[in-house]
Coordinates of C-alpha atoms in Angstrom, one line a residue:
R89 CA 110.0 26.0 84.4
L90 CA 107.0 26.5 82.1
G91 CA 106.0 29.7 83.7
I92 CA 102.8 28.1 85.0
P93 CA 102.5 28.5 88.7
S94 CA 100.2 25.4 89.2
L95 CA 98.3 22.7 87.5
E96 CA 95.0 24.3 88.2
A97 CA 96.1 27.5 86.6
F98 CA 97.2 25.4 83.6
E99 CA 93.8 23.8 83.4
K100 CA 92.1 27.1 83.6
L101 CA 94.3 28.3 80.8
L102 CA 93.8 25.2 78.6
L103 CA 90.1 24.7 79.2
P104 CA 88.7 27.6 77.0
A105 CA 90.9 26.6 74.1
T106 CA 89.7 23.0 74.4
E107 CA 86.1 24.0 74.6
A108 CA 86.5 26.2 71.6
A109 CA 88.1 23.4 69.6
E110 CA 85.3 21.0 70.6
E111 CA 82.7 23.5 69.5
R112 CA 84.4 24.0 66.2
R113 CA 84.7 20.3 65.8
L114 CA 81.0 19.9 66.5
Q115 CA 80.1 22.6 64.0
F116 CA 82.3 21.0 61.4
R117 CA 80.7 17.6 62.0
T118 CA 77.2 19.2 61.8
Q119 CA 78.1 21.0 58.6
L120 CA 79.6 17.8 57.2
S121 CA 76.4 15.8 58.0
R122 CA 74.2 18.6 56.4
L123 CA 76.4 18.5 53.3
D124 CA 76.2 14.7 53.2
S125 CA 72.4 14.9 53.4
Q126 CA 72.2 17.5 50.8
L127 CA 74.5 15.5 48.6
S128 CA 72.3 12.5 49.0
F129 CA 69.2 14.5 48.2
E130 CA 70.7 16.1 45.2
Q131 CA 72.0 12.7 44.0
Q132 CA 68.4 11.3 44.4
Q133 CA 66.9 14.2 42.5
L134 CA 69.5 13.7 39.8
D135 CA 68.6 10.0 39.6
E136 CA 64.9 10.9 39.4
A137 CA 65.5 13.5 36.8
T138 CA 67.6 11.1 34.8
S139 CA 64.8 8.4 35.0
K140 CA 62.2 11.0 34.0
L141 CA 64.4 12.1 31.1
D142 CA 64.8 8.5 30.0
K143 CA 61.1 8.0 30.1
L144 CA 60.5 11.2 28.2
V145 CA 62.9 10.2 25.6
K146 CA 61.2 6.9 25.2
A147 CA 57.8 8.6 25.2
Q148 CA 59.0 11.0 22.6
Q149 CA 60.3 8.2 20.5
S150 CA 56.9 6.3 20.9
T151 CA 55.0 9.5 20.1
A152 CA 57.1 10.1 17.0
A153 CA 56.4 6.6 15.8
S154 CA 52.6 7.0 16.6
L155 CA 52.6 10.3 14.8
E156 CA 54.1 8.7 11.7
S157 CA 51.5 5.9 11.9
L158 CA 48.7 8.4 12.3
R159 CA 50.0 10.5 9.4
A160 CA 50.0 7.4 7.2
E161 CA 46.5 6.5 8.5
L162 CA 45.3 10.0 7.9
T163 CA 46.6 9.9 4.3
R164 CA 44.8 6.6 3.8
E165 CA 41.5 7.9 5.3
Q166 CA 41.7 11.0 3.2
A167 CA 42.0 8.8 0.1
E168 CA 39.1 6.7 1.2
M169 CA 37.1 9.9 1.9
A170 CA 37.8 11.2 -1.5
G171 CA 36.4 7.9 -2.9
F172 CA 33.3 8.2 -0.7
V173 CA 32.7 11.7 -1.8
A174 CA 33.0 10.6 -5.4
Q175 CA 30.5 7.8 -4.7
I176 CA 28.1 10.2 -3.0
E177 CA 28.2 12.5 -6.0
G178 CA 27.5 9.6 -8.2
L179 CA 24.6 8.5 -6.0
R180 CA 23.2 12.1 -6.0
R181 CA 23.3 12.2 -9.8
E182 CA 21.6 8.8 -9.8
L183 CA 19.0 10.0 -7.3
A184 CA 18.3 13.0 -9.5
A185 CA 17.8 10.8 -12.5
L186 CA 15.6 8.4 -10.6
T187 CA 13.5 11.4 -9.3
T188 CA 13.0 12.6 -12.9
K189 CA 12.0 9.1 -14.0
Y190 CA 9.6 8.9 -11.0
G191 CA 8.0 12.2 -12.0
D192 CA 7.6 11.0 -15.6
A193 CA 6.2 7.7 -14.4
T194 CA 3.7 9.5 -12.1
E195 CA 2.6 11.6 -15.0
D196 CA 2.1 8.5 -17.1
V197 CA 0.1 6.9 -14.3
H198 CA -2.2 10.0 -14.1
A199 CA -2.6 9.9 -17.9
A200 CA -3.4 6.2 -17.8
R201 CA -5.9 6.8 -15.0
H202 CA -7.5 9.6 -17.0
T203 CA -7.7 7.3 -20.0
L204 CA -9.3 4.6 -17.9
E205 CA -11.9 7.1 -16.5
Q206 CA -12.7 8.2 -20.0
G207 CA -13.1 4.6 -21.1
Q208 CA -15.4 4.1 -18.1
K209 CA -17.5 7.1 -19.2
D210 CA -17.7 5.6 -22.8
L211 CA -18.8 2.3 -21.3
D212 CA -21.5 4.0 -19.3
A213 CA -22.7 5.7 -22.5
M214 CA -22.8 2.4 -24.3
N215 CA -24.7 0.8 -21.4
K216 CA -27.3 3.6 -21.6
D217 CA -27.7 3.1 -25.3
L218 CA -28.0 -0.7 -24.8
Q219 CA -30.7 -0.1 -22.2
A220 CA -32.6 2.2 -24.6
R221 CA -32.4 -0.5 -27.3
A222 CA -33.6 -3.0 -24.8
T223 CA -36.6 -0.8 -24.0
E224 CA -37.4 -0.5 -27.7
M225 CA -37.2 -4.3 -28.0
D226 CA -39.5 -4.7 -25.1
R227 CA -42.0 -2.4 -26.8
A228 CA -41.8 -4.4 -30.0
L229 CA -42.2 -7.7 -28.2
A230 CA -45.2 -6.4 -26.3
E231 CA -46.8 -5.3 -29.5
K232 CA -46.1 -8.8 -31.0
A233 CA -47.7 -10.4 -28.0
A234 CA -50.8 -8.2 -28.4
V235 CA -51.1 -9.1 -32.1
L236 CA -50.7 -12.8 -31.4
R237 CA -53.3 -12.7 -28.6
K238 CA -55.7 -10.8 -31.0
C239 CA -55.2 -13.5 -33.6
K240 CA -56.1 -16.2 -31.0
I241 CA -59.2 -14.4 -29.8
E242 CA -60.5 -13.9 -33.4
D243 CA -59.5 -17.4 -34.4
I244 CA -57.3 -16.1 -37.2
P245 CA -55.1 -18.9 -38.5
L246 CA -51.4 -17.9 -38.4
P247 CA -48.6 -19.9 -40.0
L248 CA -46.0 -20.6 -37.4
L249 CA -42.4 -21.9 -37.5
R250 CA -42.3 -22.5 -33.7
G251 CA -44.8 -22.5 -30.9
S252 CA -48.6 -22.5 -30.8
L253 CA -51.2 -19.9 -30.2
Q254 CA -53.0 -22.4 -27.9
A255 CA -50.1 -21.9 -25.4
L256 CA -50.6 -18.2 -25.4
P257 CA -52.8 -17.1 -22.4
L258 CA -55.8 -15.0 -23.3
E259 CA -56.0 -13.3 -19.9
A260 CA -52.3 -12.3 -19.5
G261 CA -52.3 -9.1 -17.4
V262 CA -56.1 -9.4 -16.6
G263 CA -57.5 -9.7 -13.2
A264 CA -56.6 -8.4 -9.8
G265 CA -53.0 -7.8 -9.2
S266 CA -51.9 -8.6 -12.8
G267 CA -50.6 -5.1 -13.5
S268 CA -48.6 -5.0 -10.3
Q269 CA -47.2 -8.5 -11.1
L270 CA -46.0 -7.2 -14.5
T271 CA -44.4 -4.2 -12.9
E272 CA -42.7 -6.2 -10.2
S273 CA -41.4 -8.7 -12.7
Y274 CA -40.2 -6.0 -15.0
L275 CA -38.4 -4.1 -12.3
S276 CA -36.9 -7.3 -10.9
Q277 CA -35.4 -8.2 -14.2
L278 CA -34.1 -4.6 -14.7
S279 CA -32.4 -4.7 -11.3
L280 CA -30.6 -7.9 -12.3
G281 CA -29.4 -6.3 -15.5
D282 CA -31.6 -8.5 -17.8
T283 CA -32.2 -6.9 -21.2
Q284 CA -35.1 -9.2 -22.0
S285 CA -38.6 -7.9 -21.5
S286 CA -40.7 -9.0 -18.6
S287 CA -43.6 -9.3 -21.0
M288 CA -41.8 -12.1 -22.8
S289 CA -41.6 -14.3 -19.7
I290 CA -45.2 -13.5 -18.8
D291 CA -47.0 -13.8 -22.1
G292 CA -44.8 -16.5 -23.7
A293 CA -44.7 -14.6 -26.9
D294 CA -41.0 -15.2 -27.3
D295 CA -41.7 -19.0 -27.8
I296 CA -43.9 -18.2 -30.9
A297 CA -42.2 -17.5 -34.3
P298 CA -44.5 -16.7 -37.2
D299 CA -43.7 -18.1 -40.7
Y300 CA -43.2 -15.2 -43.1
S301 CA -42.3 -17.4 -46.0
T302 CA -45.9 -17.4 -47.3
L303 CA -45.8 -13.6 -47.8
P304 CA -44.9 -12.2 -51.1
Q305 CA -41.3 -11.2 -51.6
T306 CA -42.2 -7.5 -51.9
D307 CA -44.0 -7.6 -48.5
R308 CA -41.1 -9.3 -46.8
T309 CA -38.5 -6.8 -48.2
G310 CA -40.6 -3.7 -48.3
V311 CA -40.8 -0.7 -46.0
P312 CA -42.5 -1.9 -42.7
G313 CA -44.8 1.1 -42.5
T314 CA -46.0 0.8 -46.1
V315 CA -46.6 -3.0 -45.8
E316 CA -48.6 -2.5 -42.6
Q317 CA -50.8 0.1 -44.2
K318 CA -51.4 -2.2 -47.1
Y319 CA -52.5 -5.1 -44.8
I320 CA -54.7 -2.7 -42.8
A321 CA -56.4 -1.7 -46.0
D322 CA -56.9 -5.4 -47.0
V323 CA -58.3 -6.2 -43.6
A324 CA -60.8 -3.4 -43.9
R325 CA -61.8 -4.5 -47.4
L326 CA -62.3 -8.1 -46.3
T327 CA -64.2 -7.0 -43.2
A328 CA -66.6 -5.0 -45.5
E329 CA -67.0 -8.0 -47.8
I330 CA -67.8 -10.3 -44.8
D331 CA -70.3 -7.8 -43.5
A332 CA -72.0 -7.8 -46.9
L333 CA -72.6 -11.5 -46.7
N334 CA -75.4 -13.1 -44.6
P335 CA -73.5 -13.7 -41.3
N336 CA -74.5 -15.6 -38.3
P337 CA -76.9 -13.4 -36.2
H338 CA -75.1 -14.3 -33.0
A339 CA -71.6 -13.9 -34.5
R340 CA -71.8 -10.1 -34.2
E341 CA -72.8 -10.3 -30.6
R342 CA -70.0 -12.7 -29.9
L343 CA -67.6 -10.5 -31.8
E344 CA -68.7 -7.4 -30.0
S345 CA -68.4 -9.2 -26.7
A346 CA -64.9 -10.4 -27.7
R347 CA -63.9 -6.9 -28.8
A348 CA -65.2 -5.4 -25.6
R349 CA -63.2 -8.0 -23.6
L350 CA -60.2 -7.4 -25.8
H351 CA -60.5 -3.7 -25.3
E352 CA -60.6 -4.2 -21.5
I353 CA -57.6 -6.4 -21.8
E354 CA -55.7 -3.9 -23.9
V355 CA -56.6 -1.1 -21.6
E356 CA -55.4 -3.0 -18.6
H357 CA -52.4 -4.2 -20.5
N358 CA -51.6 -0.7 -21.7
A359 CA -52.0 0.6 -18.1
A360 CA -49.7 -2.1 -16.8
R361 CA -47.1 -1.2 -19.6
Q362 CA -47.4 2.5 -18.8
E363 CA -46.9 1.7 -15.1
A364 CA -43.9 -0.5 -15.8
R365 CA -42.6 2.2 -18.2
E366 CA -42.9 4.9 -15.5
S367 CA -41.4 2.6 -12.9
K368 CA -38.5 1.9 -15.2
S369 CA -38.1 5.6 -15.9
T370 CA -38.1 6.4 -12.2
F371 CA -35.7 3.5 -11.5
Q372 CA -33.3 4.6 -14.2
A373 CA -33.5 8.2 -13.0
V374 CA -32.7 7.2 -9.4
R375 CA -30.0 4.8 -10.7
K376 CA -28.4 7.6 -12.8
R377 CA -28.5 10.1 -9.9
R378 CA -27.0 7.5 -7.6
H379 CA -24.2 6.8 -10.1
D380 CA -23.6 10.5 -10.8
V381 CA -23.4 11.4 -7.1
F382 CA -21.1 8.6 -6.4
M383 CA -18.8 9.2 -9.3
R384 CA -18.7 13.0 -8.6
C385 CA -17.4 12.2 -5.1
Y386 CA -15.1 9.5 -6.3
N387 CA -13.6 11.5 -9.2
H388 CA -12.9 14.4 -6.8
L389 CA -11.3 12.1 -4.2
A390 CA -9.3 10.3 -6.8
T391 CA -7.5 13.6 -7.5
A392 CA -7.5 15.2 -4.1
I393 CA -6.2 12.2 -2.1
D394 CA -2.9 12.1 -4.0
H395 CA -2.3 15.8 -3.2
A396 CA -3.2 15.3 0.5
Y397 CA -0.9 12.3 0.8
K398 CA 2.0 14.1 -0.9
A399 CA 1.5 17.1 1.5
L400 CA 1.7 14.7 4.5
T401 CA 4.8 12.7 3.2
Q402 CA 7.0 15.2 1.4
S403 CA 10.3 16.1 2.9
P404 CA 13.5 17.9 1.9
L405 CA 15.1 14.6 1.0
F406 CA 12.1 13.6 -1.1
P407 CA 10.2 16.7 -2.1
L408 CA 7.7 14.8 -4.3
G409 CA 6.3 12.8 -1.4
G410 CA 4.5 9.5 -1.7
T411 CA 1.7 8.4 -4.0
A412 CA -1.9 7.4 -3.2
Y413 CA -4.7 6.5 -5.5
L414 CA -8.2 4.9 -5.5
A415 CA -9.4 2.0 -7.7
L416 CA -13.0 0.8 -8.2
E417 CA -13.6 -3.0 -7.8
D418 CA -16.6 -2.8 -10.1
P419 CA -16.5 0.2 -12.5
E420 CA -19.9 -0.7 -14.0
S421 CA -21.7 -0.6 -10.7
P422 CA -19.3 1.2 -8.3
Y423 CA -21.8 1.6 -5.5
L424 CA -22.4 -2.1 -5.3
A425 CA -18.8 -3.0 -4.7
G426 CA -15.8 -1.7 -2.8
V427 CA -13.1 0.9 -3.5
K428 CA -9.5 -0.1 -3.1
Y429 CA -7.2 2.4 -1.5
H430 CA -3.4 2.1 -2.3
A431 CA -0.7 4.2 -0.7
M432 CA 3.0 4.1 -1.5
P433 CA 5.2 6.0 1.0
P434 CA 8.4 7.7 -0.3
L435 CA 11.2 5.2 -1.3
K436 CA 8.9 2.3 -0.6
R437 CA 7.7 -0.4 -3.1
F438 CA 4.1 -1.1 -3.8
R439 CA 2.3 -3.1 -1.1
D440 CA -1.3 -3.7 -0.1
M441 CA -2.8 -1.5 2.6
D442 CA -2.9 -4.3 5.2
Q443 CA 0.9 -4.8 4.8
L444 CA 1.8 -1.2 5.7
S445 CA 3.1 -0.3 9.2
G446 CA 0.9 1.4 11.8
G447 CA 2.3 4.8 11.1
E448 CA 2.0 4.4 7.3
K449 CA -1.7 3.4 7.7
T450 CA -2.3 6.4 10.0
V451 CA -0.8 8.8 7.4
A452 CA -2.9 7.1 4.6
A453 CA -6.1 7.4 6.7
L454 CA -5.4 11.1 7.5
A455 CA -4.9 11.8 3.8
L456 CA -8.3 10.2 3.0
L457 CA -9.9 12.2 5.8
F458 CA -8.4 15.5 4.6
S459 CA -9.4 14.7 1.0
L460 CA -13.0 14.1 2.1
Q461 CA -12.8 17.5 3.7
T462 CA -12.1 19.1 0.3
F463 CA -15.4 17.6 -1.0
R464 CA -17.7 18.2 1.9
P465 CA -15.9 20.7 4.2
A466 CA -16.6 20.5 7.9
P467 CA -16.3 23.5 10.2
F468 CA -14.0 21.6 12.7
F469 CA -12.3 18.3 13.3
V470 CA -11.8 16.4 16.6
L471 CA -8.6 14.2 16.3
D472 CA -8.1 11.9 19.3
E473 CA -4.4 10.8 19.5
V474 CA -4.0 10.2 15.8
D475 CA -0.3 10.7 16.2
A476 CA 0.1 7.7 18.5
A477 CA 1.7 5.5 15.8
L478 CA 3.8 8.2 14.2
D479 CA 7.4 9.0 14.7
L480 CA 8.7 12.5 15.4
A481 CA 9.3 13.3 11.7
N482 CA 5.8 12.4 10.7
V483 CA 4.4 14.1 13.8
A484 CA 6.1 17.3 12.7
K485 CA 4.8 16.9 9.1
L486 CA 1.2 16.4 10.5
A487 CA 1.6 19.4 12.8
N488 CA 2.8 21.6 9.9
F489 CA -0.1 20.4 7.7
L490 CA -2.7 21.1 10.4
R491 CA -1.1 24.5 11.1
E492 CA -1.3 25.4 7.4
N493 CA -4.9 24.3 7.0
A494 CA -6.2 25.5 10.4
R495 CA -8.5 28.5 10.7
S496 CA -8.7 30.6 13.8
Y497 CA -11.8 32.2 15.2
E498 CA -10.0 35.6 15.0
D499 CA -11.1 36.1 11.4
E500 CA -14.6 35.0 12.3
D501 CA -14.7 37.4 15.3
V502 CA -13.8 40.3 13.0
E503 CA -16.6 39.5 10.6
A504 CA -19.0 39.0 13.6
D505 CA -17.9 42.4 15.0
Q506 CA -18.6 44.0 11.6
A507 CA -22.0 42.3 11.6
D508 CA -22.6 43.6 15.2
E509 CA -22.0 47.2 14.0
V510 CA -24.4 46.8 11.2
A511 CA -26.9 45.4 13.7
D512 CA -26.6 48.4 15.9
E513 CA -27.2 50.8 13.1
A514 CA -30.1 48.9 11.6
M515 CA -31.7 48.0 15.0
T516 CA -31.5 44.3 14.0
S517 CA -31.0 41.3 16.3
H518 CA -27.4 41.1 17.4
Y519 CA -27.6 37.3 17.9
S520 CA -29.1 36.6 14.5
L521 CA -26.5 38.6 12.6
R522 CA -23.6 37.1 14.6
Q523 CA -24.9 33.7 13.8
S524 CA -25.4 34.5 10.1
A525 CA -21.9 35.9 9.9
R526 CA -20.5 32.7 11.5
I527 CA -22.7 30.5 9.2
K528 CA -21.5 32.4 6.2
R529 CA -17.9 31.9 7.3
N530 CA -18.5 28.2 7.9
A531 CA -20.4 27.6 4.6
P532 CA -18.7 24.9 2.5
E533 CA -16.9 26.0 -0.6
E534 CA -17.1 24.2 -3.9
A535 CA -14.8 21.2 -4.2
S536 CA -13.1 22.8 -7.1
T537 CA -11.5 25.4 -4.9
G538 CA -9.6 22.8 -3.0
G539 CA -11.7 23.0 0.2
S540 CA -11.7 25.5 3.0
A541 CA -9.6 25.6 6.2
S542 CA -11.1 24.2 9.3
Q543 CA -10.5 24.3 13.0
F544 CA -8.7 21.3 14.6
I545 CA -9.2 20.1 18.1
V546 CA -6.4 17.6 18.7
I547 CA -5.9 15.4 21.7
S548 CA -2.2 14.5 21.8
L549 CA 0.6 13.6 24.2
K550 CA 3.4 14.5 21.9
Q551 CA 5.2 17.8 22.3
A552 CA 6.2 18.0 18.7
L553 CA 2.5 18.3 17.8
F554 CA 0.9 20.4 20.5
E555 CA 3.7 22.9 20.6
R556 CA 2.6 24.0 17.1
A557 CA -0.9 24.7 18.3
Q558 CA -2.5 28.1 18.6
S559 CA -3.8 27.4 22.1
L560 CA -3.6 24.6 24.7
V561 CA -6.3 23.2 27.0
G562 CA -5.0 21.1 29.8
I563 CA -6.8 19.0 32.4
Y564 CA -5.2 18.5 35.8
R565 CA -6.3 17.3 39.2
D566 CA -6.7 19.9 42.0
Q567 CA -5.8 18.0 45.2
A568 CA -7.1 20.8 47.4
Q569 CA -10.6 20.6 45.9
N570 CA -10.4 16.9 44.9
S571 CA -11.6 17.7 41.4
S572 CA -10.4 18.2 37.9
Q573 CA -9.5 21.7 36.7
V574 CA -9.1 23.2 33.2
L575 CA -6.0 25.3 32.2
T576 CA -5.9 27.2 29.0
L577 CA -2.9 28.9 27.4
D578 CA -2.8 31.1 24.2
L579 CA 0.5 30.2 22.4
D580 CA 0.2 32.9 19.8
Q581 CA 1.3 35.5 22.3
F582 CA 4.7 33.8 22.6
A583 CA 5.2 33.5 18.8
S584 CA 8.3 35.4 17.7

């Protein structure tokens, strides 16, 4: 009826269509599964993007709030900065005013120190005048002792207010060693600054006071020279009258013996006085020379040490540097006492030297050393780790100072070479002329010129110091030879 011959033919006819439908159904399901997976993935990506967007929105809102807060804080900081700038300007003006005041005060200190030195010189002059007057008094007292001794020898009655001629020794200054004793006593009292004469303590003449009230008023108030001549004439007249009388025959012999003895005493006394006077003159000359030599050095150092200390402590922030000065403990005899050294670093108050730090003491000691160099220049210095207690800033200042005041052998070699050429022409000793050229180069200049440059041999472990040197000398251990080796390096060839 259906036009299909058999069931097998029907199945053969229906099977391709069924297989095709199943294949299409399978493809459809596969496509559907792939679309479902893609939809899920896209949905997940959308959820993630939405979450990120929400986070970004919140972050944007937080950032906007922080930005506003930062802007407000920036405005506040700018206002505070403007206030600080105004304060800095005020402090700079105040610093400039204080710097001016400090300069004026420094000038006043120098003026006061100059006035003090002038007063010291005036005091020395007064002391010299006092010593001259004391010498004149010694001479007058010695003459008084000689007159009193002569009165005692010749038994001349002398009215006295105080003392007795019996207590006056006749043989003062006579005998072995008397002249030396007088000289030693005289010099010992001079060394102690005693203005009294040594003859006073030896002769005892200061304990005897003649009574001049019995003399006529004209003799007491007259000119001493005229009165003395009058009494000499009276003594001569009375002596002639006594000789005209009938004297004791033995009196003249006794008188001649006494006169001879008195003459010997006067000769020895005058010799002792002359020896004492010469010793005193020699002592005063040595004392004056010692004082002059000391004060010449001290006055030079008192001026030079401040310049050296300022050069070692000045900086761009404090261009004037510190202040250093010397003070004598005993201005009258400076060589018998000490010298105080005071140093005030920049922006520091006054303190004693023992209260300064190690670095400040080092800078002060170097200033004293370099100021001594200006008075007695030395050809070279050996400085062994003088920068150990210094910080980098002070090490740099020390290096600059040494560099500015250092002298190389290059200039000396030029002069030595010129001397060698002269030696060749004149057939003179090469060695002697080279040495004379170097000696002439190293000869000390006068202190008034501010000193001459020197060579500095510095032992240091700090790079800030030895990198400024002209040449380096290093010591290292050679392991192969098991010994020390020396390495030298000329840094001037690397200078730009």
